Coordinates of C-alpha atoms in Angstrom, one line a residue:
Chain A
M1 CA 24.6 -28.8 118.0
R2 CA 21.8 -26.4 119.0
V3 CA 18.7 -28.0 117.4
V4 CA 16.7 -25.8 115.0
R5 CA 14.2 -28.3 113.8
A6 CA 13.5 -31.9 114.8
C7 CA 10.7 -34.2 113.9
V8 CA 8.9 -37.4 114.9
C9 CA 9.5 -40.7 113.1
G10 CA 7.0 -43.5 112.8
S11 CA 9.6 -45.7 114.6
D12 CA 9.5 -43.3 117.6
L13 CA 5.9 -44.3 118.1
W14 CA 7.1 -47.8 119.2
Y15 CA 8.5 -46.1 122.3
Y16 CA 5.5 -43.9 122.7
R17 CA 3.1 -46.8 122.6
G18 CA 5.3 -48.9 124.9
D19 CA 6.1 -51.5 122.2
S20 CA 9.8 -50.9 122.6
E21 CA 11.9 -50.1 125.7
H22 CA 13.9 -46.8 125.8
G23 CA 16.5 -45.5 128.3
Q24 CA 16.3 -42.1 130.0
D25 CA 17.9 -40.1 127.2
A26 CA 15.9 -38.2 124.6
I27 CA 14.2 -40.0 121.7
G28 CA 14.6 -38.8 118.1
H29 CA 17.1 -39.2 115.3
E30 CA 16.1 -36.5 112.9
A31 CA 17.4 -32.9 113.4
I32 CA 19.1 -30.0 111.7
G33 CA 20.8 -27.3 113.8
V34 CA 23.6 -24.9 114.3
V35 CA 27.0 -26.0 115.5
E36 CA 27.5 -24.7 119.0
E37 CA 30.9 -26.2 119.9
I38 CA 33.3 -28.6 118.1
G39 CA 35.6 -31.4 119.4
D40 CA 39.4 -31.1 119.0
D41 CA 39.5 -33.4 116.0
V42 CA 36.6 -31.8 114.0
T43 CA 37.8 -30.1 110.8
T44 CA 34.8 -29.8 108.4
M45 CA 32.6 -27.5 110.4
K46 CA 32.8 -24.6 112.8
P47 CA 30.5 -23.0 115.4
G48 CA 27.7 -21.1 113.7
D49 CA 27.4 -23.5 110.7
L50 CA 24.0 -24.9 109.8
V51 CA 24.3 -28.7 109.5
I52 CA 22.1 -31.6 108.5
V53 CA 22.5 -34.8 110.5
P54 CA 21.6 -38.3 109.2
F55 CA 19.8 -40.6 111.6
A56 CA 23.0 -42.7 111.9
F57 CA 26.4 -41.5 112.8
S58 CA 29.5 -42.8 110.9
D59 CA 33.2 -42.1 110.6
N60 CA 32.8 -42.0 106.7
T61 CA 36.3 -43.5 106.4
C62 CA 36.0 -47.2 107.3
P63 CA 35.7 -49.8 104.6
H64 CA 31.9 -50.0 104.9
C65 CA 31.5 -46.2 104.7
E66 CA 33.9 -46.1 101.7
N67 CA 31.7 -48.8 100.2
G68 CA 28.6 -46.5 100.6
V69 CA 27.0 -48.3 103.5
Q70 CA 27.5 -45.8 106.3
T71 CA 24.7 -47.6 108.3
A72 CA 27.2 -50.5 108.7
C73 CA 30.1 -48.1 109.9
Q74 CA 32.6 -49.9 112.1
N75 CA 32.5 -46.9 114.4
G76 CA 28.9 -45.9 113.9
G77 CA 25.6 -46.0 115.5
F78 CA 22.2 -44.4 115.7
F79 CA 20.9 -41.2 117.2
G80 CA 18.1 -41.3 119.8
A81 CA 18.6 -45.0 120.5
G82 CA 19.8 -44.7 124.1
E83 CA 23.4 -43.4 123.8
P84 CA 23.8 -40.5 126.2
G85 CA 23.2 -37.0 124.8
N86 CA 22.4 -38.0 121.2
G87 CA 18.6 -37.9 121.2
C88 CA 17.3 -35.3 118.6
Q89 CA 14.0 -34.3 120.2
A90 CA 15.9 -31.9 122.5
E91 CA 17.4 -28.4 122.6
Y92 CA 21.0 -29.7 122.1
V93 CA 22.4 -32.8 120.6
R94 CA 25.9 -34.3 120.7
I95 CA 26.9 -35.3 117.2
Q96 CA 29.3 -38.3 117.4
Q97 CA 31.8 -38.6 114.5
A98 CA 30.8 -35.1 113.5
D99 CA 33.0 -34.9 110.4
G100 CA 31.8 -38.2 109.0
T101 CA 28.2 -37.6 109.9
A102 CA 27.0 -34.0 109.6
V103 CA 27.0 -32.1 106.3
V104 CA 27.3 -28.3 106.4
V105 CA 24.7 -26.3 104.5
P106 CA 26.3 -23.4 102.5
A107 CA 25.8 -20.1 104.3
G108 CA 22.6 -18.3 103.4
N109 CA 19.2 -17.1 104.5
Y110 CA 16.8 -20.0 104.3
S111 CA 13.1 -20.0 104.4
D112 CA 11.0 -22.2 106.8
E113 CA 10.2 -24.3 103.7
Q114 CA 13.8 -24.8 102.9
L115 CA 14.6 -25.7 106.6
A116 CA 11.8 -28.2 106.5
S117 CA 13.3 -29.8 103.4
F118 CA 16.8 -30.0 105.0
L119 CA 15.1 -31.7 107.9
A120 CA 13.4 -34.2 105.6
L121 CA 16.9 -35.1 104.3
T122 CA 17.9 -36.5 107.7
D123 CA 15.8 -39.6 107.3
V124 CA 12.6 -40.0 105.2
M125 CA 14.0 -38.5 102.0
G126 CA 17.3 -40.4 102.2
T127 CA 15.4 -43.5 103.1
G128 CA 13.0 -43.2 100.1
Y129 CA 16.0 -42.5 97.9
H130 CA 17.7 -45.6 99.2
A131 CA 14.7 -47.6 98.2
A132 CA 14.9 -46.2 94.7
V133 CA 18.6 -46.7 94.4
A134 CA 18.4 -50.2 95.8
A135 CA 15.6 -51.0 93.3
G136 CA 17.8 -49.8 90.4
V137 CA 15.5 -47.0 89.3
K138 CA 17.0 -45.3 86.2
P139 CA 15.9 -42.9 83.5
G140 CA 12.8 -44.2 81.8
S141 CA 11.9 -46.8 84.5
T142 CA 8.4 -47.8 85.3
V143 CA 8.3 -47.8 89.1
A144 CA 5.8 -48.8 91.8
V145 CA 5.9 -47.5 95.3
V146 CA 4.3 -49.6 98.0
G147 CA 3.4 -47.5 101.0
D148 CA 2.1 -43.9 101.2
G149 CA 3.7 -42.9 104.5
A150 CA 6.4 -40.2 104.6
V151 CA 9.0 -42.6 103.3
G152 CA 6.8 -44.0 100.5
L153 CA 6.0 -40.4 99.4
A154 CA 9.8 -39.6 99.5
G155 CA 10.2 -42.8 97.4
V156 CA 7.9 -41.3 94.7
L157 CA 10.0 -38.1 94.7
S158 CA 13.2 -40.1 94.6
A159 CA 12.0 -42.2 91.6
K160 CA 11.2 -38.9 89.8
L161 CA 14.6 -37.4 90.7
L162 CA 16.3 -40.6 89.3
G163 CA 14.4 -40.2 86.0
A164 CA 11.5 -42.6 86.2
T165 CA 8.9 -41.8 83.6
R166 CA 6.1 -43.8 85.1
I167 CA 5.5 -43.9 88.8
I168 CA 2.6 -45.9 90.3
A169 CA 1.9 -44.8 93.9
M170 CA -0.1 -47.3 95.9
S171 CA -2.2 -45.1 98.3
R172 CA -5.6 -45.1 99.8
H173 CA -5.5 -41.7 101.4
E174 CA -6.6 -38.6 99.4
S175 CA -4.1 -36.2 101.0
R176 CA -1.2 -38.6 100.4
Q177 CA -2.4 -39.3 96.8
K178 CA -2.3 -35.5 96.2
L179 CA 1.3 -35.2 97.5
A180 CA 2.3 -38.3 95.5
T181 CA 0.9 -36.8 92.4
R182 CA 2.5 -33.4 93.0
W183 CA 5.8 -35.3 93.5
G184 CA 5.7 -37.2 90.3
A185 CA 3.2 -40.1 90.6
T186 CA 1.6 -40.8 87.2
D187 CA -0.8 -43.4 88.4
I188 CA -2.5 -44.0 91.8
V189 CA -3.6 -47.5 92.8
A190 CA -6.0 -47.3 95.8
S191 CA -6.8 -51.0 96.1
R192 CA -4.9 -53.6 98.2
G193 CA -3.8 -57.2 98.0
D194 CA -4.8 -59.2 94.9
D195 CA -6.8 -56.3 93.5
A196 CA -3.8 -54.0 93.7
V197 CA -1.6 -56.6 92.0
A198 CA -4.2 -57.1 89.2
E199 CA -4.5 -53.3 88.7
V200 CA -0.7 -52.8 88.4
M201 CA -0.4 -55.8 86.0
Q202 CA -3.2 -54.2 83.9
L203 CA -1.5 -50.8 84.0
T204 CA 1.7 -52.5 82.7
D205 CA 0.2 -54.7 80.0
G206 CA 0.7 -57.8 82.1
I207 CA 4.5 -57.3 82.4
G208 CA 4.9 -55.8 85.9
V209 CA 7.1 -52.9 86.8
D210 CA 10.9 -52.4 86.3
A211 CA 11.5 -51.5 90.0
V212 CA 9.5 -51.7 93.2
L213 CA 10.0 -49.6 96.3
E214 CA 8.8 -51.5 99.4
C215 CA 8.3 -48.8 102.1
V216 CA 6.1 -50.6 104.6
G217 CA 7.6 -53.9 105.8
S218 CA 4.3 -55.8 106.5
K219 CA 3.5 -59.2 105.0
D220 CA 0.8 -57.8 102.7
A221 CA 3.0 -55.0 101.4
T222 CA 5.9 -57.4 100.8
E223 CA 3.8 -59.9 98.9
T224 CA 2.3 -57.1 96.8
A225 CA 5.8 -55.7 96.1
F226 CA 7.2 -59.0 94.9
A227 CA 4.1 -59.9 92.9
I228 CA 4.2 -56.7 90.8
A229 CA 7.9 -56.9 90.0
R230 CA 8.6 -58.0 86.5
P231 CA 11.2 -60.7 85.9
G232 CA 14.7 -59.3 86.5
A233 CA 13.4 -56.5 88.6
I234 CA 14.6 -55.6 92.1
V235 CA 12.4 -54.9 95.2
G236 CA 14.1 -52.1 97.1
R237 CA 13.2 -52.6 100.7
V238 CA 13.3 -49.9 103.3
G239 CA 10.3 -51.0 105.4
L240 CA 11.6 -52.9 108.5
P241 CA 10.2 -56.4 107.8
H242 CA 7.6 -57.5 110.3
E243 CA 6.9 -61.2 109.8
A244 CA 7.2 -60.6 106.1
P245 CA 9.1 -63.6 104.7
I246 CA 10.5 -63.6 101.2
D247 CA 9.4 -66.5 98.9
E248 CA 12.8 -67.8 98.0
V249 CA 11.5 -70.2 95.4
G250 CA 9.0 -68.0 93.7
T251 CA 11.4 -65.0 93.5
F252 CA 14.0 -67.4 92.1
F253 CA 11.9 -68.7 89.2
R254 CA 10.9 -65.2 88.3
N255 CA 14.4 -63.8 88.6
V256 CA 13.1 -61.1 91.0
G257 CA 15.7 -59.7 93.4
T258 CA 15.7 -57.6 96.6
R259 CA 18.1 -55.1 98.1
G260 CA 17.9 -52.5 100.8
G261 CA 17.9 -52.0 104.5
P262 CA 18.7 -49.0 106.8
A263 CA 19.5 -46.1 104.4
P264 CA 23.1 -44.8 104.2
V265 CA 21.7 -41.2 104.3
R266 CA 25.2 -39.8 104.6
E267 CA 26.1 -41.3 101.3
Y268 CA 23.2 -39.6 99.5
L269 CA 23.3 -36.2 101.4
P270 CA 25.6 -34.3 99.0
E271 CA 23.4 -35.2 96.0
L272 CA 20.1 -34.6 97.9
L273 CA 21.2 -31.3 99.3
R274 CA 22.3 -30.2 95.9
A275 CA 18.9 -31.1 94.4
T276 CA 17.2 -29.4 97.3
L277 CA 19.2 -26.2 97.0
A278 CA 18.6 -26.2 93.2
G279 CA 14.9 -26.4 93.8
E280 CA 14.6 -29.8 92.0
I281 CA 13.0 -31.4 95.1
N282 CA 11.1 -30.0 98.0
P283 CA 10.9 -32.9 100.5
G284 CA 9.8 -30.6 103.3
E285 CA 6.3 -30.6 101.9
V286 CA 5.9 -34.0 103.6
F287 CA 5.5 -32.2 107.0
D288 CA 1.8 -31.5 107.5
Y289 CA 1.9 -30.8 111.3
E290 CA 4.0 -28.5 113.3
T291 CA 4.5 -27.8 117.0
D292 CA 7.3 -27.1 119.5
L293 CA 9.2 -29.1 122.1
D294 CA 6.7 -28.1 124.9
H295 CA 3.9 -29.7 122.9
I296 CA 5.7 -32.6 121.3
D297 CA 3.2 -35.0 122.9
E298 CA 0.6 -33.6 120.6
A299 CA 2.8 -34.4 117.6
Y300 CA 3.0 -38.0 118.8
Q301 CA -0.7 -38.1 119.2
A302 CA -1.3 -36.7 115.7
M303 CA 1.0 -39.3 114.1
D304 CA -0.3 -42.1 116.3
G305 CA -3.8 -41.2 115.2
R306 CA -2.7 -40.9 111.6
R307 CA -3.9 -37.3 111.5
A308 CA -0.4 -36.3 110.4
I309 CA 1.9 -37.8 107.8
K310 CA 4.9 -36.3 109.5
A311 CA 5.2 -33.8 112.4
L312 CA 7.9 -31.1 112.5
I313 CA 9.1 -29.7 115.8
R314 CA 10.2 -26.1 115.8
V315 CA 12.9 -26.0 118.5
S316 CA 14.9 -22.7 117.8
E317 CA 15.7 -20.3 115.0
V318 CA 18.8 -20.2 112.9
Chain B
M1 CA 19.2 -79.9 64.5
R2 CA 21.5 -82.9 64.3
V3 CA 23.1 -83.2 67.7
V4 CA 26.9 -83.1 67.7
R5 CA 27.5 -83.0 71.5
A6 CA 25.1 -83.2 74.4
C7 CA 25.7 -83.6 78.1
V8 CA 24.1 -84.5 81.4
C9 CA 23.0 -81.9 83.9
G10 CA 22.8 -82.3 87.7
S11 CA 19.1 -81.6 87.3
D12 CA 18.7 -84.6 84.9
L13 CA 19.6 -86.8 87.8
W14 CA 16.3 -86.0 89.4
Y15 CA 14.6 -88.0 86.7
Y16 CA 17.3 -90.7 86.8
R17 CA 16.8 -91.2 90.5
G18 CA 13.1 -91.1 90.2
D19 CA 12.8 -87.9 92.3
S20 CA 10.9 -86.2 89.4
E21 CA 8.4 -87.5 86.9
H22 CA 9.2 -87.2 83.2
G23 CA 7.2 -88.0 80.0
Q24 CA 8.3 -90.3 77.2
D25 CA 10.3 -87.8 75.3
A26 CA 14.1 -87.5 75.6
I27 CA 15.7 -85.9 78.6
G28 CA 18.4 -83.3 78.2
H29 CA 18.6 -79.5 77.7
E30 CA 22.2 -79.0 76.6
A31 CA 23.4 -79.5 73.1
I32 CA 25.2 -78.1 70.2
G33 CA 24.7 -79.4 66.6
V34 CA 24.3 -78.8 62.9
V35 CA 21.2 -77.3 61.5
E36 CA 19.5 -80.0 59.4
E37 CA 16.4 -78.3 58.2
I38 CA 14.8 -74.9 59.0
G39 CA 11.2 -73.8 59.4
D40 CA 9.7 -71.3 56.9
D41 CA 10.1 -68.3 59.2
V42 CA 13.7 -68.9 60.3
T43 CA 16.1 -66.3 58.9
T44 CA 19.3 -66.3 61.0
M45 CA 20.6 -69.8 60.2
K46 CA 20.7 -72.3 57.4
P47 CA 21.2 -76.0 57.0
G48 CA 24.9 -76.9 57.7
D49 CA 25.4 -74.1 60.3
L50 CA 26.9 -75.1 63.7
V51 CA 24.7 -73.7 66.4
I52 CA 24.7 -73.4 70.2
V53 CA 21.3 -73.9 71.9
P54 CA 20.6 -72.5 75.4
F55 CA 18.7 -74.7 77.8
A56 CA 15.6 -72.5 77.4
F57 CA 14.0 -71.4 74.1
S58 CA 12.8 -67.8 73.6
D59 CA 11.5 -65.6 70.9
N60 CA 14.0 -62.9 71.9
T61 CA 11.6 -60.2 70.9
C62 CA 9.0 -60.1 73.7
P63 CA 9.3 -57.5 76.5
H64 CA 10.9 -59.9 78.9
C65 CA 13.5 -61.0 76.3
E66 CA 14.2 -57.4 75.4
N67 CA 14.7 -56.8 79.1
G68 CA 17.4 -59.5 79.1
V69 CA 15.3 -62.2 80.9
Q70 CA 14.8 -64.7 78.1
T71 CA 13.9 -67.4 80.7
A72 CA 10.7 -65.5 81.3
C73 CA 9.9 -65.3 77.5
Q74 CA 6.2 -64.9 76.8
N75 CA 6.6 -67.6 74.1
G76 CA 9.4 -69.6 75.7
G77 CA 10.0 -72.8 77.5
F78 CA 12.6 -75.3 78.4
F79 CA 14.3 -78.1 76.4
G80 CA 14.0 -81.7 77.6
A81 CA 11.2 -81.0 80.0
G82 CA 8.6 -83.1 78.2
E83 CA 7.6 -81.1 75.1
P84 CA 7.7 -83.4 72.1
G85 CA 10.9 -83.7 70.2
N86 CA 13.0 -81.2 72.2
G87 CA 15.0 -83.4 74.5
C88 CA 18.7 -82.9 73.8
Q89 CA 20.1 -86.3 74.7
A90 CA 19.2 -87.6 71.3
E91 CA 20.3 -87.8 67.7
Y92 CA 18.1 -84.9 66.6
V93 CA 16.3 -82.1 68.4
R94 CA 13.6 -79.7 67.3
I95 CA 14.7 -76.2 68.2
Q96 CA 11.6 -74.1 68.9
Q97 CA 11.8 -70.3 68.2
A98 CA 15.1 -71.1 66.4
D99 CA 15.9 -67.4 65.6
G100 CA 15.4 -66.3 69.1
T101 CA 17.1 -69.3 70.7
A102 CA 20.1 -70.7 68.8
V103 CA 23.3 -68.8 68.0
V104 CA 25.3 -69.6 65.0
V105 CA 29.0 -70.3 65.4
P106 CA 31.1 -68.6 62.7
A107 CA 32.2 -71.2 60.1
G108 CA 35.5 -72.8 61.0
N109 CA 37.3 -76.0 61.9
Y110 CA 36.9 -76.5 65.6
S111 CA 38.8 -78.8 67.9
D112 CA 37.2 -81.2 70.3
E113 CA 38.2 -78.8 73.1
Q114 CA 36.4 -75.9 71.4
L115 CA 33.3 -78.0 70.7
A116 CA 33.3 -78.9 74.4
S117 CA 33.5 -75.2 75.3
F118 CA 30.6 -74.3 73.0
L119 CA 28.6 -77.1 74.7
A120 CA 29.4 -75.7 78.1
L121 CA 27.9 -72.3 77.0
T122 CA 24.5 -73.9 76.7
D123 CA 24.0 -74.1 80.4
V124 CA 26.7 -74.3 83.1
M125 CA 28.8 -71.4 81.8
G126 CA 25.8 -69.2 81.1
T127 CA 24.5 -70.1 84.6
G128 CA 27.7 -69.4 86.4
Y129 CA 27.9 -66.1 84.4
H130 CA 24.4 -65.2 85.5
A131 CA 25.4 -65.7 89.1
A132 CA 28.3 -63.3 88.7
V133 CA 26.3 -60.7 86.8
A134 CA 23.4 -61.0 89.3
A135 CA 25.9 -60.5 92.2
G136 CA 27.2 -57.4 90.5
V137 CA 30.8 -58.6 90.1
K138 CA 33.0 -55.9 88.5
P139 CA 36.6 -55.1 87.9
G140 CA 38.5 -55.3 91.2
S141 CA 35.7 -57.2 93.1
T142 CA 36.5 -59.7 95.9
V143 CA 34.1 -62.6 95.1
A144 CA 33.2 -65.8 96.9
V145 CA 31.8 -68.8 95.1
V146 CA 29.7 -71.2 97.1
G147 CA 29.6 -74.6 95.4
D148 CA 32.2 -76.5 93.4
G149 CA 29.9 -78.3 90.9
A150 CA 30.2 -77.5 87.3
V151 CA 28.1 -74.3 87.8
G152 CA 30.2 -73.1 90.7
L153 CA 33.4 -73.6 88.8
A154 CA 31.9 -71.7 85.8
G155 CA 31.1 -69.0 88.4
V156 CA 34.8 -68.8 89.2
L157 CA 35.6 -68.4 85.5
S158 CA 32.9 -65.8 85.1
A159 CA 34.0 -63.8 88.0
K160 CA 37.5 -63.8 86.5
L161 CA 36.1 -62.8 83.1
L162 CA 34.3 -59.9 84.7
G163 CA 37.5 -58.6 86.3
A164 CA 37.3 -59.8 89.9
T165 CA 40.8 -59.6 91.4
R166 CA 40.2 -61.9 94.3
I167 CA 38.1 -65.1 94.0
I168 CA 37.5 -67.3 96.9
A169 CA 36.3 -70.8 95.8
M170 CA 34.6 -72.9 98.5
S171 CA 35.5 -76.5 97.6
R172 CA 36.4 -79.7 99.4
H173 CA 37.4 -81.7 96.4
E174 CA 41.0 -81.7 95.2
S175 CA 40.2 -82.1 91.4
R176 CA 37.7 -79.2 91.6
Q177 CA 40.0 -77.0 93.6
K178 CA 42.6 -77.5 90.9
L179 CA 40.2 -76.5 88.1
A180 CA 39.0 -73.5 90.2
T181 CA 42.6 -72.4 90.7
R182 CA 43.3 -72.8 87.0
W183 CA 40.2 -70.7 86.2
G184 CA 41.1 -67.8 88.5
A185 CA 40.4 -68.7 92.1
T186 CA 43.0 -67.0 94.4
D187 CA 41.9 -68.6 97.6
I188 CA 40.4 -72.0 98.4
V189 CA 38.2 -72.5 101.5
A190 CA 37.7 -76.2 102.1
S191 CA 35.7 -76.0 105.4
R192 CA 32.0 -75.7 105.7
G193 CA 29.3 -74.0 107.8
D194 CA 30.6 -71.7 110.6
D195 CA 34.2 -72.6 110.0
A196 CA 33.9 -71.6 106.4
V197 CA 32.3 -68.3 107.3
A198 CA 35.0 -67.6 109.9
E199 CA 37.7 -68.4 107.3
V200 CA 36.2 -66.1 104.7
M201 CA 35.8 -63.3 107.2
Q202 CA 39.5 -63.7 108.2
L203 CA 40.6 -63.6 104.6
T204 CA 38.7 -60.3 104.1
D205 CA 39.8 -58.6 107.3
G206 CA 36.4 -59.1 108.9
I207 CA 34.6 -57.2 106.1
G208 CA 33.1 -60.0 104.0
V209 CA 33.1 -60.2 100.2
D210 CA 31.8 -57.7 97.6
A211 CA 29.8 -60.4 95.8
V212 CA 28.7 -63.9 96.5
L213 CA 27.8 -66.6 93.9
E214 CA 25.4 -69.1 95.4
C215 CA 25.6 -72.2 93.1
V216 CA 24.1 -74.9 95.3
G217 CA 20.6 -74.0 96.6
S218 CA 20.8 -75.9 99.9
K219 CA 20.0 -74.4 103.3
D220 CA 23.7 -74.6 104.4
A221 CA 25.0 -73.1 101.2
T222 CA 22.5 -70.3 101.4
E223 CA 23.3 -69.5 105.0
T224 CA 27.0 -69.4 104.2
A225 CA 26.4 -67.2 101.2
F226 CA 24.5 -64.6 103.1
A227 CA 26.9 -64.7 106.1
I228 CA 30.0 -63.9 104.1
A229 CA 28.4 -61.1 102.1
R230 CA 29.6 -57.6 103.2
P231 CA 27.0 -54.9 103.8
G232 CA 25.7 -53.7 100.5
A233 CA 26.7 -56.9 98.7
I234 CA 24.4 -59.1 96.6
V235 CA 24.1 -62.8 96.7
G236 CA 23.7 -64.0 93.1
R237 CA 21.6 -67.1 93.3
V238 CA 21.6 -69.8 90.6
G239 CA 21.2 -72.9 92.8
L240 CA 17.5 -73.9 92.8
P241 CA 16.5 -73.3 96.5
H242 CA 15.7 -76.5 98.4
E243 CA 14.2 -75.5 101.7
A244 CA 16.6 -72.6 101.9
P245 CA 14.8 -69.7 103.3
I246 CA 16.2 -66.2 103.1
D247 CA 16.5 -64.4 106.5
E248 CA 14.5 -61.3 105.6
V249 CA 15.3 -59.4 108.8
G250 CA 19.0 -60.2 109.0
T251 CA 19.6 -59.4 105.4
F252 CA 17.7 -56.2 105.8
F253 CA 19.7 -54.9 108.8
R254 CA 23.0 -55.8 106.9
N255 CA 21.8 -54.3 103.6
V256 CA 22.5 -57.6 101.9
G257 CA 20.6 -58.2 98.7
T258 CA 19.9 -61.1 96.4
R259 CA 19.2 -61.6 92.7
G260 CA 19.2 -64.5 90.3
G261 CA 17.2 -67.4 89.0
P262 CA 17.2 -69.4 85.8
A263 CA 19.9 -68.0 83.7
P264 CA 19.0 -66.1 80.5
V265 CA 21.8 -67.9 78.6
R266 CA 20.6 -66.4 75.3
E267 CA 21.4 -62.9 76.6
Y268 CA 24.9 -63.8 77.5
L269 CA 25.7 -66.1 74.5
P270 CA 27.1 -63.5 72.1
E271 CA 29.6 -62.2 74.8
L272 CA 30.5 -65.7 76.0
L273 CA 31.0 -67.1 72.5
R274 CA 33.2 -64.1 71.7
A275 CA 35.3 -64.8 74.8
T276 CA 35.5 -68.5 73.9
L277 CA 36.5 -67.9 70.3
A278 CA 39.1 -65.3 71.5
G279 CA 40.6 -68.0 73.9
E280 CA 39.8 -65.9 77.0
I281 CA 37.8 -68.7 78.5
N282 CA 37.8 -72.4 78.0
P283 CA 34.7 -73.6 79.8
G284 CA 34.8 -77.0 78.1
E285 CA 37.5 -78.0 80.6
V286 CA 34.7 -78.7 83.1
F287 CA 33.9 -82.0 81.2
D288 CA 35.9 -84.8 82.9
Y289 CA 34.0 -87.7 81.5
E290 CA 33.0 -88.7 78.0
T291 CA 30.9 -91.3 76.4
D292 CA 28.3 -91.8 73.6
L293 CA 24.5 -92.1 73.4
D294 CA 24.6 -95.9 73.6
H295 CA 26.5 -95.7 76.9
I296 CA 24.7 -92.6 78.4
D297 CA 23.6 -94.7 81.4
E298 CA 27.3 -94.8 82.5
A299 CA 27.4 -91.0 82.3
Y300 CA 24.5 -90.8 84.7
Q301 CA 26.1 -93.3 87.0
A302 CA 29.4 -91.4 87.0
M303 CA 27.6 -88.1 87.9
D304 CA 25.3 -89.7 90.4
G305 CA 28.3 -91.2 92.1
R306 CA 30.2 -87.9 92.0
R307 CA 32.9 -89.6 90.0
A308 CA 32.4 -86.9 87.3
I309 CA 31.9 -83.2 87.5
K310 CA 30.2 -83.1 84.1
A311 CA 29.7 -85.8 81.5
L312 CA 29.9 -85.0 77.7
I313 CA 28.0 -87.2 75.2
R314 CA 29.6 -87.5 71.8
V315 CA 26.7 -87.9 69.5
S316 CA 28.0 -87.2 66.0
E317 CA 30.7 -85.2 64.3
V318 CA 30.4 -81.7 62.7

């Protein structure tokens, strides 16, 4: 695939900062692009097609894929994690398991905004959506979203898409509060810790929320997420847990559950692409920084310094 | 309520053994009986009615009850936990929040077997059912039940009632294996720990099960439950966790969730009573020991010595 747009993920910063080791191949697991050449067995796309590629590849036929958990595919794996040729911050990427992984965008002339939205579907939007699905958000739900990074914001948009009528976004940053509100947040809670819990409980008449989207993974965020869940609610987790234990006794007595993990973006892509093409969602708005491959180091710096929510890399044109 | 049948719960043994403190009022939170007298505000029952009483009382009108979590009722509590007059191993019990708690059995002449089944609905059957509901058991599911106590066995019966087509009962005791099989278990796994996990994985072609019912609460049982859950599955927990941490990172990467806690028996009673009256389930078969109030110490001894799965106390006749 010739890459058209790529972007930088918060988890890419682990390599950038030296917190995680990486091989010599390109980093990056988020890209959309144009099919350049196909393997002999590929049947669902042809050279010239514009395709969206989830951050994980999957055959989409094994029992785990058929069960909707493509991130547990028996023949799957992840882009940009060291396998040769599949890093997405590059001019070209090899898409393993192409039929089971990439989804073709219907032919058309798409704006920069639309391309950015397709790009957001590769990870952050699908991940926020996974949090909302895992948490059991349904029409009429009161939802809280813990975390105002790109994924948390996508969680707000996902809760709205799934019909939540009240969405409490927990955010301390004005620019992120604004996007959260534009995407459907009805309430903003800017405090943290016990204060945030008290505020959410007050907003919900002491009951707690029907569904919580945990989009951070830290100890504080996890504790807050479980504390504001009403009895019977589920905390949808998509933030990779960092020393964030689950209180197995407290959650038991309160009948509070948890689900989630690496998002099966491929499962959600058809619905999210439909909603994007229909103009129901515009997840590309999460990108607030843009550069090209030659200046990608600046994108890392901007995200590392929290000057950007999410950086888009313009690699080539459709 | 004049008590007709009561029984002894595994958790009552904590008091019996001196592991937990208890006040001077009667122990016991499982009973069926005949309404003797009603309070001024009670409208759904009258003296002479046969009623089934869940182990927790609830108003069934507060937001948590309306949300189906009556064990979190804003005006609720538990029988036999020290509140005056509400211990169920007694001749008479005061039923708090009677309208929101007790369910009237349609008038009729019921056999000893049917009365035993009504009694089982007060706790073990509703609790096993909660595990199955929490775990998301649905028609066609492959289910594993960890624990072969009365609740685990009720979990097998519940999985069957909810349409599971394959039910793996993990049990080492022949009498319990037999009841599990009669109630719908298609496979019995008698081993424990790593061997049990390996056996379940082999039975499921290396995939794991769609839903797990954790009906013990110990560290070993919890580890086994999570290990045999397939990606995307939920472990339905009804065993009170005893130093049984949840691996928040491992469950995350495998997209394995958990739900459960104290069962909202009142929520399930209408459906479970319907199924019992229709002869679809016969949960009273779990009682394999019977005595009367004067000899209740023998029932405690039999359960403490694991000579009985569940002991029924015959207190009076309808």
